[in-house]
Amino acid sequence: MTTTDAPDGWEAAVEREREKKARFFRDGPQSPLPPDRRGEAFPGLDYYDPDPAYRYELELHAYDDPEEVTVGTTAEGEQRYRRYGEFHLTVGGESVTLHAYRPADGSDRLWVPFRDETSGEETYGAGRYLDLEPDHHRTAEDTWVVDFNRAYNPTCAYNPAYECPLVPTENWLDVRIEAGERAFPAPHGVEDA
């Protein structure tokens, strides 16, 4: 496990990404929000303050023979992934194993979904995601930047019309990840999912 000092400009880059996402959600024609929650009705997105303690550079322990797994979805469907490897880290003094998946279509992107002790309270109940791209998240030392400050909600957190893969139970963490995106406010009179 390695928590690294954030590079210069890291916090500003996180904030810029958040602002860009908010603009897209509020005004973008492809926004996942229902039309009645866009524009002036957009309630904004909520995040934990950026915290470099939740930014790690980690070795990916890749499996010799990645197993294909079926992941359920919010619409009772299924999606196929390959369980590609795992990261080992320490959060709040607790050792954690976090599994990384690759889409079964052969993409080299890593999908790292997780639920934690904030899920359903401060963050979206079904969990959050990290996407790791080799060109952007792999270091010269062949480690991966796993930055929970960039954890985001799946599209179904904003609109039940979307179908999202559920977090496999092996990535249900018994720690609090107080970083990244918080729960999106439910419309008035509607309970959070």
PDB file of C-alpha atoms in Angstrom:
ATOM      1  CA  MET A   1       0.000   0.000   0.000  1.00  0.00           C
ATOM      2  CA  THR A   2       1.332   3.395  -0.880  1.00  0.00           C
ATOM      3  CA  THR A   3      -0.343   6.711  -0.245  1.00  0.00           C
ATOM      4  CA  THR A   4       1.594   9.307  -2.192  1.00  0.00           C
ATOM      5  CA  ASP A   5       1.921  13.012  -1.958  1.00  0.00           C
ATOM      6  CA  ALA A   6      -0.431  14.497  -4.467  1.00  0.00           C
ATOM      7  CA  PRO A   7       1.367  16.174  -7.365  1.00  0.00           C
ATOM      8  CA  ASP A   8       1.355  19.931  -7.681  1.00  0.00           C
ATOM      9  CA  GLY A   9      -1.965  21.082  -9.082  1.00  0.00           C
ATOM     10  CA  TRP A  10      -3.714  17.834  -8.132  1.00  0.00           C
ATOM     11  CA  GLU A  11      -6.443  19.469  -6.038  1.00  0.00           C
ATOM     12  CA  ALA A  12      -7.130  22.107  -8.704  1.00  0.00           C
ATOM     13  CA  ALA A  13      -7.407  19.333 -11.323  1.00  0.00           C
ATOM     14  CA  VAL A  14      -9.941  17.460  -9.176  1.00  0.00           C
ATOM     15  CA  GLU A  15     -12.000  20.638  -8.751  1.00  0.00           C
ATOM     16  CA  ARG A  16     -11.903  21.361 -12.507  1.00  0.00           C
ATOM     17  CA  GLU A  17     -13.155  17.841 -13.265  1.00  0.00           C
ATOM     18  CA  ARG A  18     -16.021  18.338 -10.817  1.00  0.00           C
ATOM     19  CA  GLU A  19     -16.984  21.695 -12.313  1.00  0.00           C
ATOM     20  CA  LYS A  20     -16.930  20.247 -15.832  1.00  0.00           C
ATOM     21  CA  LYS A  21     -19.176  17.364 -14.768  1.00  0.00           C
ATOM     22  CA  ALA A  22     -21.626  19.766 -13.098  1.00  0.00           C
ATOM     23  CA  ARG A  23     -21.856  21.888 -16.271  1.00  0.00           C
ATOM     24  CA  PHE A  24     -22.483  18.776 -18.365  1.00  0.00           C
ATOM     25  CA  PHE A  25     -25.179  17.522 -15.985  1.00  0.00           C
ATOM     26  CA  ARG A  26     -26.884  20.921 -15.792  1.00  0.00           C
ATOM     27  CA  ASP A  27     -26.721  21.942 -19.455  1.00  0.00           C
ATOM     28  CA  GLY A  28     -25.518  19.055 -21.609  1.00  0.00           C
ATOM     29  CA  PRO A  29     -27.912  17.523 -24.139  1.00  0.00           C
ATOM     30  CA  GLN A  30     -26.641  14.055 -23.141  1.00  0.00           C
ATOM     31  CA  SER A  31     -27.012  14.695 -19.400  1.00  0.00           C
ATOM     32  CA  PRO A  32     -28.237  11.583 -17.575  1.00  0.00           C
ATOM     33  CA  LEU A  33     -30.586  13.740 -15.506  1.00  0.00           C
ATOM     34  CA  PRO A  34     -34.304  13.750 -16.277  1.00  0.00           C
ATOM     35  CA  PRO A  35     -35.166  16.997 -18.117  1.00  0.00           C
ATOM     36  CA  ASP A  36     -37.017  18.406 -15.100  1.00  0.00           C
ATOM     37  CA  ARG A  37     -33.783  18.331 -13.015  1.00  0.00           C
ATOM     38  CA  ARG A  38     -31.571  20.141 -15.538  1.00  0.00           C
ATOM     39  CA  GLY A  39     -30.929  23.842 -16.079  1.00  0.00           C
ATOM     40  CA  GLU A  40     -32.244  26.059 -13.292  1.00  0.00           C
ATOM     41  CA  ALA A  41     -33.689  23.010 -11.485  1.00  0.00           C
ATOM     42  CA  PHE A  42     -30.265  21.334 -11.228  1.00  0.00           C
ATOM     43  CA  PRO A  43     -29.515  20.903  -7.510  1.00  0.00           C
ATOM     44  CA  GLY A  44     -25.769  20.531  -8.042  1.00  0.00           C
ATOM     45  CA  LEU A  45     -23.468  17.647  -7.241  1.00  0.00           C
ATOM     46  CA  ASP A  46     -22.053  17.081  -3.778  1.00  0.00           C
ATOM     47  CA  TYR A  47     -18.517  15.923  -2.982  1.00  0.00           C
ATOM     48  CA  TYR A  48     -16.194  15.389  -0.070  1.00  0.00           C
ATOM     49  CA  ASP A  49     -13.376  17.914  -0.013  1.00  0.00           C
ATOM     50  CA  PRO A  50     -10.338  16.641  -1.929  1.00  0.00           C
ATOM     51  CA  ASP A  51      -8.099  14.697   0.441  1.00  0.00           C
ATOM     52  CA  PRO A  52      -4.688  13.413  -0.667  1.00  0.00           C
ATOM     53  CA  ALA A  53      -4.886  10.680   1.991  1.00  0.00           C
ATOM     54  CA  TYR A  54      -7.329   8.894  -0.366  1.00  0.00           C
ATOM     55  CA  ARG A  55      -4.933   8.984  -3.324  1.00  0.00           C
ATOM     56  CA  TYR A  56      -2.807   5.849  -3.672  1.00  0.00           C
ATOM     57  CA  GLU A  57      -0.185   4.510  -6.044  1.00  0.00           C
ATOM     58  CA  LEU A  58      -0.587   0.747  -5.947  1.00  0.00           C
ATOM     59  CA  GLU A  59       0.696  -2.366  -7.590  1.00  0.00           C
ATOM     60  CA  LEU A  60      -1.981  -4.282  -9.441  1.00  0.00           C
ATOM     61  CA  HIS A  61      -1.731  -7.958  -8.555  1.00  0.00           C
ATOM     62  CA  ALA A  62      -2.969  -9.269 -11.898  1.00  0.00           C
ATOM     63  CA  TYR A  63      -4.367 -12.793 -12.037  1.00  0.00           C
ATOM     64  CA  ASP A  64      -2.647 -15.324 -14.283  1.00  0.00           C
ATOM     65  CA  ASP A  65      -5.951 -16.473 -15.742  1.00  0.00           C
ATOM     66  CA  PRO A  66      -8.616 -13.767 -15.302  1.00  0.00           C
ATOM     67  CA  GLU A  67     -11.979 -15.365 -14.602  1.00  0.00           C
ATOM     68  CA  GLU A  68     -15.069 -14.172 -16.452  1.00  0.00           C
ATOM     69  CA  VAL A  69     -17.770 -13.154 -13.986  1.00  0.00           C
ATOM     70  CA  THR A  70     -21.394 -12.165 -14.313  1.00  0.00           C
ATOM     71  CA  VAL A  71     -22.364  -8.936 -12.602  1.00  0.00           C
ATOM     72  CA  GLY A  72     -26.019  -8.183 -11.898  1.00  0.00           C
ATOM     73  CA  THR A  73     -27.512  -4.817 -12.787  1.00  0.00           C
ATOM     74  CA  THR A  74     -30.020  -2.434 -11.276  1.00  0.00           C
ATOM     75  CA  ALA A  75     -32.583  -3.564 -13.864  1.00  0.00           C
ATOM     76  CA  GLU A  76     -32.159  -7.254 -12.962  1.00  0.00           C
ATOM     77  CA  GLY A  77     -29.998  -7.794 -16.043  1.00  0.00           C
ATOM     78  CA  GLU A  78     -26.440  -9.050 -16.313  1.00  0.00           C
ATOM     79  CA  GLN A  79     -23.112  -7.800 -17.639  1.00  0.00           C
ATOM     80  CA  ARG A  80     -19.904  -9.762 -18.194  1.00  0.00           C
ATOM     81  CA  TYR A  81     -16.489  -8.742 -16.868  1.00  0.00           C
ATOM     82  CA  ARG A  82     -13.152 -10.377 -16.272  1.00  0.00           C
ATOM     83  CA  ARG A  83     -11.890 -10.308 -12.687  1.00  0.00           C
ATOM     84  CA  TYR A  84      -8.487  -9.007 -13.703  1.00  0.00           C
ATOM     85  CA  GLY A  85      -6.572  -8.421 -10.472  1.00  0.00           C
ATOM     86  CA  GLU A  86      -6.571  -6.814  -7.069  1.00  0.00           C
ATOM     87  CA  PHE A  87      -5.136  -3.872  -5.201  1.00  0.00           C
ATOM     88  CA  HIS A  88      -4.020  -4.052  -1.561  1.00  0.00           C
ATOM     89  CA  LEU A  89      -4.218  -0.869   0.475  1.00  0.00           C
ATOM     90  CA  THR A  90      -4.800   0.473   3.962  1.00  0.00           C
ATOM     91  CA  VAL A  91      -7.739   2.774   4.689  1.00  0.00           C
ATOM     92  CA  GLY A  92      -8.266   4.192   8.161  1.00  0.00           C
ATOM     93  CA  GLY A  93      -5.789   1.680   9.588  1.00  0.00           C
ATOM     94  CA  GLU A  94      -7.616  -1.272   7.990  1.00  0.00           C
ATOM     95  CA  SER A  95      -6.151  -3.535   5.306  1.00  0.00           C
ATOM     96  CA  VAL A  96      -8.405  -3.658   2.258  1.00  0.00           C
ATOM     97  CA  THR A  97      -8.417  -5.725  -0.929  1.00  0.00           C
ATOM     98  CA  LEU A  98     -10.108  -4.090  -3.882  1.00  0.00           C
ATOM     99  CA  HIS A  99     -10.778  -6.151  -7.009  1.00  0.00           C
ATOM    100  CA  ALA A 100     -10.388  -4.645 -10.477  1.00  0.00           C
ATOM    101  CA  TYR A 101     -12.378  -5.812 -13.506  1.00  0.00           C
ATOM    102  CA  ARG A 102     -12.045  -5.448 -17.238  1.00  0.00           C
ATOM    103  CA  PRO A 103     -15.016  -5.423 -19.575  1.00  0.00           C
ATOM    104  CA  ALA A 104     -15.434  -8.779 -21.320  1.00  0.00           C
ATOM    105  CA  ASP A 105     -15.168  -6.940 -24.675  1.00  0.00           C
ATOM    106  CA  GLY A 106     -11.377  -6.834 -24.275  1.00  0.00           C
ATOM    107  CA  SER A 107     -10.983  -3.178 -23.283  1.00  0.00           C
ATOM    108  CA  ASP A 108      -7.847  -2.448 -21.256  1.00  0.00           C
ATOM    109  CA  ARG A 109      -9.726  -0.054 -18.959  1.00  0.00           C
ATOM    110  CA  LEU A 110     -10.049  -1.191 -15.347  1.00  0.00           C
ATOM    111  CA  TRP A 111     -13.414  -0.853 -13.621  1.00  0.00           C
ATOM    112  CA  VAL A 112     -13.109  -0.623  -9.838  1.00  0.00           C
ATOM    113  CA  PRO A 113     -16.557  -0.503  -8.221  1.00  0.00           C
ATOM    114  CA  PHE A 114     -16.950  -0.389  -4.447  1.00  0.00           C
ATOM    115  CA  ARG A 115     -19.387   0.019  -1.613  1.00  0.00           C
ATOM    116  CA  ASP A 116     -18.190   1.221   1.768  1.00  0.00           C
ATOM    117  CA  GLU A 117     -19.531   2.230   5.159  1.00  0.00           C
ATOM    118  CA  THR A 118     -20.758   5.577   3.783  1.00  0.00           C
ATOM    119  CA  SER A 119     -22.995   3.852   1.193  1.00  0.00           C
ATOM    120  CA  GLY A 120     -26.668   4.543   1.805  1.00  0.00           C
ATOM    121  CA  GLU A 121     -25.870   7.267   4.337  1.00  0.00           C
ATOM    122  CA  GLU A 122     -23.626   9.910   2.817  1.00  0.00           C
ATOM    123  CA  THR A 123     -23.048   8.297  -0.569  1.00  0.00           C
ATOM    124  CA  TYR A 124     -25.150   6.436  -3.123  1.00  0.00           C
ATOM    125  CA  GLY A 125     -26.485   3.248  -1.560  1.00  0.00           C
ATOM    126  CA  ALA A 126     -25.562   0.912  -4.412  1.00  0.00           C
ATOM    127  CA  GLY A 127     -21.929   2.056  -4.392  1.00  0.00           C
ATOM    128  CA  ARG A 128     -19.569   4.109  -6.512  1.00  0.00           C
ATOM    129  CA  TYR A 129     -17.102   3.518  -9.320  1.00  0.00           C
ATOM    130  CA  LEU A 130     -13.544   4.315 -10.322  1.00  0.00           C
ATOM    131  CA  ASP A 131     -12.369   3.941 -13.926  1.00  0.00           C
ATOM    132  CA  LEU A 132      -8.655   3.479 -14.508  1.00  0.00           C
ATOM    133  CA  GLU A 133      -7.199   4.022 -17.966  1.00  0.00           C
ATOM    134  CA  PRO A 134      -3.669   2.687 -18.625  1.00  0.00           C
ATOM    135  CA  ASP A 135      -2.616   5.870 -20.451  1.00  0.00           C
ATOM    136  CA  HIS A 136      -3.702   8.131 -17.583  1.00  0.00           C
ATOM    137  CA  HIS A 137      -3.586   6.114 -14.374  1.00  0.00           C
ATOM    138  CA  ARG A 138      -0.527   3.873 -14.769  1.00  0.00           C
ATOM    139  CA  THR A 139       2.760   5.368 -13.596  1.00  0.00           C
ATOM    140  CA  ALA A 140       6.256   5.013 -15.036  1.00  0.00           C
ATOM    141  CA  GLU A 141       6.925   2.573 -12.163  1.00  0.00           C
ATOM    142  CA  ASP A 142       4.041   0.384 -13.426  1.00  0.00           C
ATOM    143  CA  THR A 143       1.856   1.156 -10.433  1.00  0.00           C
ATOM    144  CA  TRP A 144      -1.687   2.504 -10.729  1.00  0.00           C
ATOM    145  CA  VAL A 145      -3.079   5.730  -9.322  1.00  0.00           C
ATOM    146  CA  VAL A 146      -6.191   4.750  -7.365  1.00  0.00           C
ATOM    147  CA  ASP A 147      -7.709   8.073  -6.328  1.00  0.00           C
ATOM    148  CA  PHE A 148     -10.953   7.813  -4.383  1.00  0.00           C
ATOM    149  CA  ASN A 149     -11.346  11.591  -4.726  1.00  0.00           C
ATOM    150  CA  ARG A 150     -12.432  10.749  -8.279  1.00  0.00           C
ATOM    151  CA  ALA A 151     -15.009   8.141  -7.224  1.00  0.00           C
ATOM    152  CA  TYR A 152     -18.301   8.812  -8.949  1.00  0.00           C
ATOM    153  CA  ASN A 153     -21.915   7.694  -8.854  1.00  0.00           C
ATOM    154  CA  PRO A 154     -23.290   5.424 -11.569  1.00  0.00           C
ATOM    155  CA  THR A 155     -25.855   7.007 -13.896  1.00  0.00           C
ATOM    156  CA  CYS A 156     -28.710   5.164 -12.173  1.00  0.00           C
ATOM    157  CA  ALA A 157     -28.024   7.305  -9.077  1.00  0.00           C
ATOM    158  CA  TYR A 158     -29.422  10.249 -11.060  1.00  0.00           C
ATOM    159  CA  ASN A 159     -32.081   8.595 -13.180  1.00  0.00           C
ATOM    160  CA  PRO A 160     -33.740   5.167 -12.681  1.00  0.00           C
ATOM    161  CA  ALA A 161     -34.123   4.837 -16.460  1.00  0.00           C
ATOM    162  CA  TYR A 162     -30.463   3.771 -16.598  1.00  0.00           C
ATOM    163  CA  GLU A 163     -29.230   0.234 -16.023  1.00  0.00           C
ATOM    164  CA  CYS A 164     -26.023   0.057 -14.002  1.00  0.00           C
ATOM    165  CA  PRO A 165     -23.840  -2.863 -12.944  1.00  0.00           C
ATOM    166  CA  LEU A 166     -23.996  -3.589  -9.231  1.00  0.00           C
ATOM    167  CA  VAL A 167     -20.881  -3.699  -7.073  1.00  0.00           C
ATOM    168  CA  PRO A 168     -19.798  -7.329  -6.596  1.00  0.00           C
ATOM    169  CA  THR A 169     -19.938  -8.310  -2.916  1.00  0.00           C
ATOM    170  CA  GLU A 170     -16.173  -8.925  -2.842  1.00  0.00           C
ATOM    171  CA  ASN A 171     -15.787  -5.125  -3.167  1.00  0.00           C
ATOM    172  CA  TRP A 172     -18.096  -4.287  -0.259  1.00  0.00           C
ATOM    173  CA  LEU A 173     -15.622  -2.638   2.085  1.00  0.00           C
ATOM    174  CA  ASP A 174     -15.919  -2.490   5.874  1.00  0.00           C
ATOM    175  CA  VAL A 175     -14.309   0.953   5.995  1.00  0.00           C
ATOM    176  CA  ARG A 176     -15.447   4.497   5.318  1.00  0.00           C
ATOM    177  CA  ILE A 177     -14.224   6.066   2.072  1.00  0.00           C
ATOM    178  CA  GLU A 178     -14.863   9.745   2.790  1.00  0.00           C
ATOM    179  CA  ALA A 179     -13.747  10.883  -0.639  1.00  0.00           C
ATOM    180  CA  GLY A 180     -15.288  11.457  -4.034  1.00  0.00           C
ATOM    181  CA  GLU A 181     -18.908  12.019  -4.900  1.00  0.00           C
ATOM    182  CA  ARG A 182     -21.648  12.033  -2.283  1.00  0.00           C
ATOM    183  CA  ALA A 183     -25.281  11.021  -2.821  1.00  0.00           C
ATOM    184  CA  PHE A 184     -27.276  12.979  -5.382  1.00  0.00           C
ATOM    185  CA  PRO A 185     -30.301  14.649  -3.772  1.00  0.00           C
ATOM    186  CA  ALA A 186     -33.552  12.868  -4.487  1.00  0.00           C
ATOM    187  CA  PRO A 187     -36.418  14.940  -5.902  1.00  0.00           C
ATOM    188  CA  HIS A 188     -38.576  16.517  -3.215  1.00  0.00           C
ATOM    189  CA  GLY A 189     -40.813  13.870  -1.681  1.00  0.00           C
ATOM    190  CA  VAL A 190     -38.815  10.917  -3.054  1.00  0.00           C
ATOM    191  CA  GLU A 191     -36.556   8.781  -0.878  1.00  0.00           C
ATOM    192  CA  ASP A 192     -32.970   8.072  -1.997  1.00  0.00           C
ATOM    193  CA  ALA A 193     -32.369   4.719  -3.680  1.00  0.00           C
TER     194      ALA A 193
END
